[in-house]
Short mmCIF file of C-alpha atoms in Angstrom, two decimals:
data_model
loop_
_atom_site.label_atom_id
_atom_site.label_comp_id
_atom_site.label_asym_id
_atom_site.label_seq_id
_atom_site.Cartn_x
_atom_site.Cartn_y
_atom_site.Cartn_z
CA MET A 46 93.23 77.16 131.11
CA ASP A 47 91.09 80.02 132.48
CA GLU A 48 87.74 81.06 130.97
CA ASN A 49 88.83 84.49 129.72
CA LEU A 50 89.09 85.14 125.99
CA THR A 51 92.39 84.23 124.33
CA ILE A 52 94.42 86.79 122.41
CA VAL A 53 96.36 85.75 119.31
CA THR A 54 98.92 87.97 117.57
CA ALA A 55 102.05 87.67 115.43
CA PHE A 56 105.29 89.48 114.68
CA TYR A 57 107.67 88.70 111.82
CA ASN A 58 110.66 90.49 110.36
CA ILE A 59 109.53 91.18 106.81
CA GLY A 60 112.38 93.57 105.96
CA ARG A 61 110.68 96.83 106.87
CA ASP A 62 114.09 98.47 107.33
CA LYS A 63 114.93 97.78 103.67
CA LEU A 64 111.83 99.48 102.29
CA GLN A 65 112.18 103.10 101.26
CA ASN A 66 109.91 105.46 103.26
CA CYS A 67 108.76 102.65 105.57
CA LYS A 68 107.51 104.46 108.65
CA ARG A 69 108.03 101.83 111.35
CA THR A 70 111.01 99.67 112.32
CA ASN A 71 111.01 96.29 114.08
CA GLU A 72 112.21 98.03 117.26
CA GLU A 73 109.23 100.36 117.14
CA TYR A 74 106.85 97.41 116.82
CA LEU A 75 108.38 95.80 119.91
CA SER A 76 107.81 99.04 121.83
CA TYR A 77 104.20 99.10 120.56
CA PHE A 78 103.68 95.59 121.90
CA ASP A 79 105.16 96.61 125.25
CA PHE A 80 102.33 99.16 125.62
CA TRP A 81 99.56 96.55 125.78
CA ALA A 82 101.64 93.54 126.92
CA GLY A 83 100.40 94.01 130.50
CA ILE A 84 96.94 92.73 129.54
CA LYS A 85 96.34 89.68 131.73
CA ASN A 86 94.68 87.39 129.19
CA ARG A 87 96.51 84.42 127.76
CA VAL A 88 98.41 85.63 124.69
CA ILE A 89 99.60 83.37 121.86
CA ILE A 90 102.28 84.94 119.69
CA TYR A 91 103.56 83.63 116.35
CA THR A 92 107.08 84.67 115.43
CA THR A 93 110.53 83.36 114.51
CA GLU A 94 113.24 81.94 116.76
CA ASP A 95 115.40 85.09 116.58
CA LEU A 96 112.59 87.27 117.99
CA LYS A 97 111.17 84.84 120.54
CA GLN A 98 113.24 85.90 123.55
CA GLN A 99 112.72 89.63 123.04
CA ILE A 100 108.98 89.12 122.96
CA LEU A 101 108.96 86.80 125.97
CA ASP A 102 111.08 89.28 127.95
CA ILE A 103 108.44 91.96 127.42
CA ARG A 104 105.64 89.76 128.81
CA GLN A 105 107.90 88.54 131.62
CA LYS A 106 108.56 92.16 132.61
CA HIS A 107 104.81 92.43 133.27
CA GLY A 108 104.83 89.19 135.29
CA LEU A 109 102.89 87.33 132.59
CA LYS A 110 105.34 84.70 131.36
CA GLU A 111 103.01 81.89 132.46
CA LYS A 112 100.18 83.36 130.38
CA THR A 113 102.27 83.61 127.25
CA VAL A 114 102.68 81.02 124.50
CA ILE A 115 105.19 81.73 121.76
CA ILE A 116 105.09 79.60 118.63
CA THR A 117 108.05 79.79 116.29
CA LYS A 118 107.10 78.98 112.74
CA ASN A 119 108.24 80.45 109.44
CA PHE A 120 105.38 82.42 107.96
CA ASP A 121 105.76 80.86 104.49
CA GLU A 122 104.69 77.52 105.99
CA PHE A 123 101.06 78.62 106.47
CA ASP A 124 100.01 79.04 102.83
CA GLN A 125 102.97 78.81 100.45
CA ASP A 126 100.69 78.80 97.40
CA ALA A 127 99.09 82.12 98.43
CA LEU A 128 102.51 83.67 99.09
CA ASN A 129 103.71 82.64 95.63
CA LYS A 130 100.59 84.11 94.00
CA ILE A 131 100.93 87.37 95.93
CA ARG A 132 104.59 87.71 94.99
CA ASN A 133 103.81 86.87 91.38
CA THR A 134 101.06 89.52 91.25
CA PHE A 135 103.39 92.13 92.71
CA SER A 136 106.10 91.23 90.18
CA LYS A 137 103.77 91.52 87.19
CA TYR A 138 101.56 94.44 88.21
CA ASN A 139 102.51 97.69 89.91
CA GLN A 140 100.49 97.86 93.13
CA SER A 141 101.42 101.54 93.68
CA LEU A 142 100.03 102.80 90.38
CA HIS A 143 97.23 105.41 90.72
CA ARG A 144 96.92 104.80 94.45
CA LYS A 145 96.52 107.62 96.95
CA TYR A 146 99.47 106.63 99.15
CA PRO A 147 101.83 104.81 96.78
CA ASP A 148 104.66 104.69 99.33
CA ASN A 149 102.61 102.77 101.90
CA ILE A 150 103.98 99.35 102.76
CA GLU A 151 100.92 97.53 101.36
CA CYS A 152 101.77 99.01 97.93
CA LYS A 153 105.38 97.82 98.07
CA SER A 154 105.71 94.64 100.08
CA PRO A 155 104.13 91.31 99.06
CA GLU A 156 105.40 89.86 102.34
CA TYR A 157 103.47 92.48 104.32
CA CYS A 158 100.24 91.80 102.42
CA TYR A 159 100.73 88.07 102.92
CA LEU A 160 101.30 88.58 106.66
CA MET A 161 98.03 90.54 106.91
CA TYR A 162 96.26 87.73 105.04
CA LEU A 163 97.54 85.20 107.56
CA LYS A 164 95.62 86.52 110.58
CA PRO A 165 92.90 83.81 110.52
CA PHE A 166 95.59 81.22 109.73
CA PHE A 167 97.44 82.06 112.93
CA VAL A 168 94.25 81.85 114.96
CA CYS A 169 93.10 78.59 113.38
CA ASP A 170 96.55 77.07 113.92
CA ALA A 171 96.28 77.93 117.61
CA ILE A 172 92.79 76.39 117.69
CA GLU A 173 94.10 73.19 116.08
CA LYS A 174 96.83 73.04 118.72
CA LYS A 175 94.13 73.38 121.44
CA LEU A 176 95.79 76.48 122.85
CA THR A 177 92.75 78.77 122.89
CA ASN A 178 89.48 79.13 124.73
CA LYS A 179 86.25 79.22 122.73
CA ASP A 180 86.43 83.02 122.29
CA ILE A 181 89.45 84.45 120.48
CA LEU A 182 90.53 88.01 119.93
CA TRP A 183 93.03 88.90 117.22
CA LEU A 184 95.00 91.97 118.30
CA ASP A 185 97.75 93.35 116.07
CA PHE A 186 101.18 93.14 117.66
CA GLY A 187 101.52 96.91 117.17
CA PHE A 188 97.99 97.77 118.30
CA ASN A 189 97.61 101.41 119.47
CA HIS A 190 100.97 102.33 117.84
CA LYS A 191 102.40 102.88 121.33
CA ASP A 192 100.25 105.84 122.45
CA ASP A 193 98.26 106.83 119.39
CA PHE A 194 94.97 106.64 121.32
CA PHE A 195 95.45 105.15 124.78
CA THR A 196 98.29 107.07 126.45
CA ASN A 197 99.25 105.33 129.70
CA LYS A 198 100.63 101.81 129.37
CA ASN A 199 100.73 101.36 133.14
CA GLN A 200 96.93 101.24 133.11
CA PHE A 201 96.92 98.16 130.88
CA ASN A 202 96.93 95.57 133.64
CA PHE A 203 93.42 94.07 133.45
CA TYR A 204 91.56 91.28 131.63
CA LEU A 205 89.87 91.96 128.31
CA LYS A 206 86.28 90.66 128.25
CA LYS A 207 83.67 90.86 125.50
CA GLN A 208 81.07 93.59 126.06
CA GLU A 209 77.40 93.91 125.07
CA LEU A 210 77.74 94.79 121.36
CA ILE A 211 79.62 91.57 120.54
CA ASP A 212 77.64 88.97 118.60
CA GLU A 213 78.77 85.61 119.97
CA LYS A 214 77.56 83.70 116.91
CA LYS A 215 79.42 85.73 114.27
CA MET A 216 82.81 87.15 113.44
CA ASN A 217 82.93 90.68 114.79
CA PHE A 218 84.53 93.48 112.79
CA PHE A 219 84.92 97.10 113.86
CA SER A 220 84.34 100.02 111.56
CA ILE A 221 84.92 103.78 111.58
CA ALA A 222 82.29 104.31 108.84
CA ILE A 223 78.51 104.34 108.92
CA ASN A 224 78.32 102.17 105.82
CA HIS A 225 80.58 100.33 103.37
CA ASN A 226 78.98 101.33 100.08
CA ASP A 227 82.06 102.40 98.11
CA SER A 228 83.13 99.94 95.45
CA LEU A 229 86.15 97.81 96.23
CA ALA A 230 87.92 99.38 93.26
CA HIS A 231 87.42 102.83 94.83
CA ILE A 232 88.63 101.54 98.20
CA TYR A 233 91.71 100.00 96.59
CA PHE A 234 92.75 103.19 94.78
CA SER A 235 91.64 105.75 97.38
CA MET A 236 92.99 103.60 100.24
CA GLU A 237 90.13 104.87 102.38
CA VAL A 238 89.28 101.79 104.40
CA SER A 239 86.40 101.56 106.84
CA ILE A 240 86.76 98.18 108.55
CA ILE A 241 89.64 97.96 111.02
CA GLY A 242 92.04 95.05 110.55
CA SER A 243 93.94 95.36 113.82
CA ILE A 244 91.22 93.87 116.01
CA LEU A 245 88.94 90.91 115.14
CA PHE A 246 86.83 88.67 117.36
CA GLY A 247 84.93 85.43 117.10
CA ASN A 248 84.47 81.95 118.50
CA GLN A 249 86.40 78.97 117.18
CA HIS A 250 83.76 78.02 114.61
CA SER A 251 83.54 81.58 113.29
CA TRP A 252 87.31 81.81 112.88
CA ASN A 253 87.48 78.59 110.87
CA ARG A 254 84.72 79.77 108.55
CA PHE A 255 86.36 83.21 108.26
CA LYS A 256 89.62 81.59 107.18
CA GLU A 257 87.86 79.92 104.23
CA HIS A 258 86.17 83.19 103.27
CA PHE A 259 89.52 84.98 103.42
CA LYS A 260 91.07 82.44 101.06
CA GLU A 261 88.19 82.99 98.66
CA SER A 262 88.59 86.76 98.97
CA LEU A 263 92.30 86.64 98.10
CA SER A 264 91.55 84.56 95.00
CA ASN A 265 89.04 87.17 93.86
CA PHE A 266 91.47 90.05 94.35
CA ILE A 267 94.24 88.19 92.51
CA SER A 268 91.87 87.52 89.61
CA PHE A 269 91.82 91.30 89.05
CA ASN A 270 95.63 91.51 89.40
CA ILE A 271 95.43 93.50 92.63
CA ILE A 272 96.75 92.82 96.12
CA ASP A 273 96.11 94.81 99.26
CA ASP A 274 96.38 94.33 103.00
CA ASP A 275 93.63 92.63 104.99
CA GLN A 276 91.20 95.54 105.35
CA PRO A 277 89.61 95.59 101.86
CA MET A 278 89.34 91.80 102.05
CA LEU A 279 87.45 92.13 105.35
CA ILE A 280 84.96 94.33 103.51
CA TRP A 281 84.68 91.68 100.80
CA CYS A 282 83.83 89.03 103.43
CA TYR A 283 81.31 91.31 105.13
CA ARG A 284 79.53 92.05 101.84
CA ASN A 285 79.53 88.55 100.41
CA TYR A 286 78.59 86.66 103.59
CA PRO A 287 76.71 89.23 105.70
CA GLU A 288 74.94 86.52 107.70
CA TYR A 289 78.25 85.51 109.28
CA TYR A 290 79.67 88.93 110.16
CA ASN A 291 78.80 91.67 112.65
CA SER A 292 80.14 95.20 112.08
CA ILE A 293 80.38 97.46 115.14
CA LYS A 294 80.74 101.22 114.70
CA THR A 295 83.58 102.95 116.54
CA ASN A 296 84.54 106.62 116.46
CA GLU A 297 88.23 106.04 117.09
CA TRP A 298 90.40 103.46 115.31
CA PHE A 299 92.02 102.08 118.45
CA GLY A 300 89.00 103.00 120.56
CA SER A 301 87.54 99.78 119.12
CA LEU A 302 89.21 98.07 122.09
CA TYR A 303 86.50 99.52 124.36
CA ASN A 304 84.34 96.62 123.14
CA PHE A 305 86.54 94.42 125.35
CA ILE A 306 87.32 96.71 128.28
CA PRO A 307 85.14 96.15 131.38
CA LYS A 308 82.79 99.05 132.18
CA ASN A 309 84.35 99.74 135.58
CA ILE A 310 87.73 100.29 133.88
CA GLN A 311 86.70 102.23 130.76
CA ASN A 312 86.38 105.62 132.46
CA THR A 313 89.73 105.28 134.23
CA LEU A 314 91.86 105.03 131.07
CA SER A 315 93.78 107.97 129.65
CA PHE A 316 93.35 108.61 125.93
CA LYS A 317 93.61 111.34 123.32
CA ARG A 318 91.08 112.08 120.62
CA ASN A 319 91.94 111.73 116.96
CA LYS A 320 88.63 111.36 115.16
CA SER A 321 85.90 111.50 117.81
CA LYS A 322 84.88 115.08 117.14
CA TYR A 323 81.19 115.69 116.52
CA TYR A 324 81.81 117.63 113.31
CA LYS A 325 83.30 114.48 111.78
CA LEU A 326 79.94 112.74 112.13
CA ILE A 327 78.39 115.66 110.24
CA LYS A 328 81.05 115.25 107.57
CA GLU A 329 80.00 111.61 107.13
CA GLU A 330 76.39 112.76 106.77
CA ILE A 331 77.46 115.21 104.08
CA LEU A 332 79.26 112.49 102.17
CA LEU A 333 76.11 110.38 102.28
CA SER A 334 73.74 113.23 101.32
CA ARG A 335 73.94 112.93 97.55
CA ASN A 336 70.20 112.31 97.24
CA GLN A 337 69.15 114.93 99.79
CA THR A 338 67.47 118.21 98.87
CA PHE A 339 69.58 121.33 98.41
CA SER A 340 68.20 122.89 101.60
CA LYS A 341 69.07 119.76 103.59
CA LYS A 342 72.64 119.87 102.28
CA ILE A 343 72.98 123.57 103.19
CA LYS A 344 71.80 122.84 106.74
CA LEU A 345 74.40 120.09 107.03
CA TYR A 346 77.19 122.41 105.85
CA PHE A 347 76.22 125.08 108.38
CA LYS A 348 76.02 122.43 111.09
CA TYR A 349 79.47 121.18 110.10
CA ILE A 350 80.99 124.69 110.33
CA TYR A 351 79.29 125.36 113.67
CA PHE A 352 80.55 122.23 115.39
CA LYS A 353 84.03 122.42 113.87
CA TYR A 354 84.84 126.06 114.55
CA ILE A 355 82.40 127.40 117.19
CA TYR A 356 81.11 124.67 119.48
CA LYS A 357 83.85 122.03 119.43
CA LYS A 358 81.70 119.20 120.72
CA ASN A 359 83.18 115.74 121.30
CA ILE A 360 81.49 112.40 120.71
CA GLU A 361 81.09 110.24 123.79
CA ILE A 362 83.63 107.40 123.58
#
């Protein structure tokens, strides 16, 4: 086994095609995976027997069959008790009620929420099977949503390596917000998440500890009769055990991957901006300016208007 970080991901058919208003099909997720499947690191993929060959064919197309491990295992085998509790909570309490985006899959599908909860379980299973190196990156199977940020899949033919902001002793999360001060109740109903669930990094010890924290987090959410995807639970872990978690600010959701792209490659990649406009930083300042003087707030509003409509400055990625 080489010394590069190991990537773990998973893809399961959870009946997306049967959910009303579900935005993405299984076929779309396979095309999303194809975008980044040229990454040269060893990739461990959890799935079911019926999807195994399609996934392997994608990696083989990139000449990376030998760096691909596919584990077929039914997802209910990882934590059946948690799945039962999630399904029971969904059946008793409407998870769409009073939420900002009630048609989102996390408001409708207990299987989806359970799958998001399983991320550290997949990684720890791979660790137990001695399939990983000491450093492990979780990357969602559908990361980048094909070309949502990075736009040229032919450029994805390099090794991912941890860069300078990574804390090797902690679990590393990535966040699009300056802080995480909103209550979890507000985050649940507003669905305005700050920590990104599609990319997570840590060493073997950190992943095993994170798994236990995630189990504790789910129990706390269920005690209030609410279920969500992984992202609010990541915030719970970060707040309750701050000594074990490192949060790294990113200005673009999928731009978080720059924390693993070698410096000599970063400037060669094609991308499109979604959020990395300077005025959006000013907007965050405005949201955090409740205790500022009136004159300070006025200055921020003028600054916001200037950079949004006159000088359309970009943030350096």
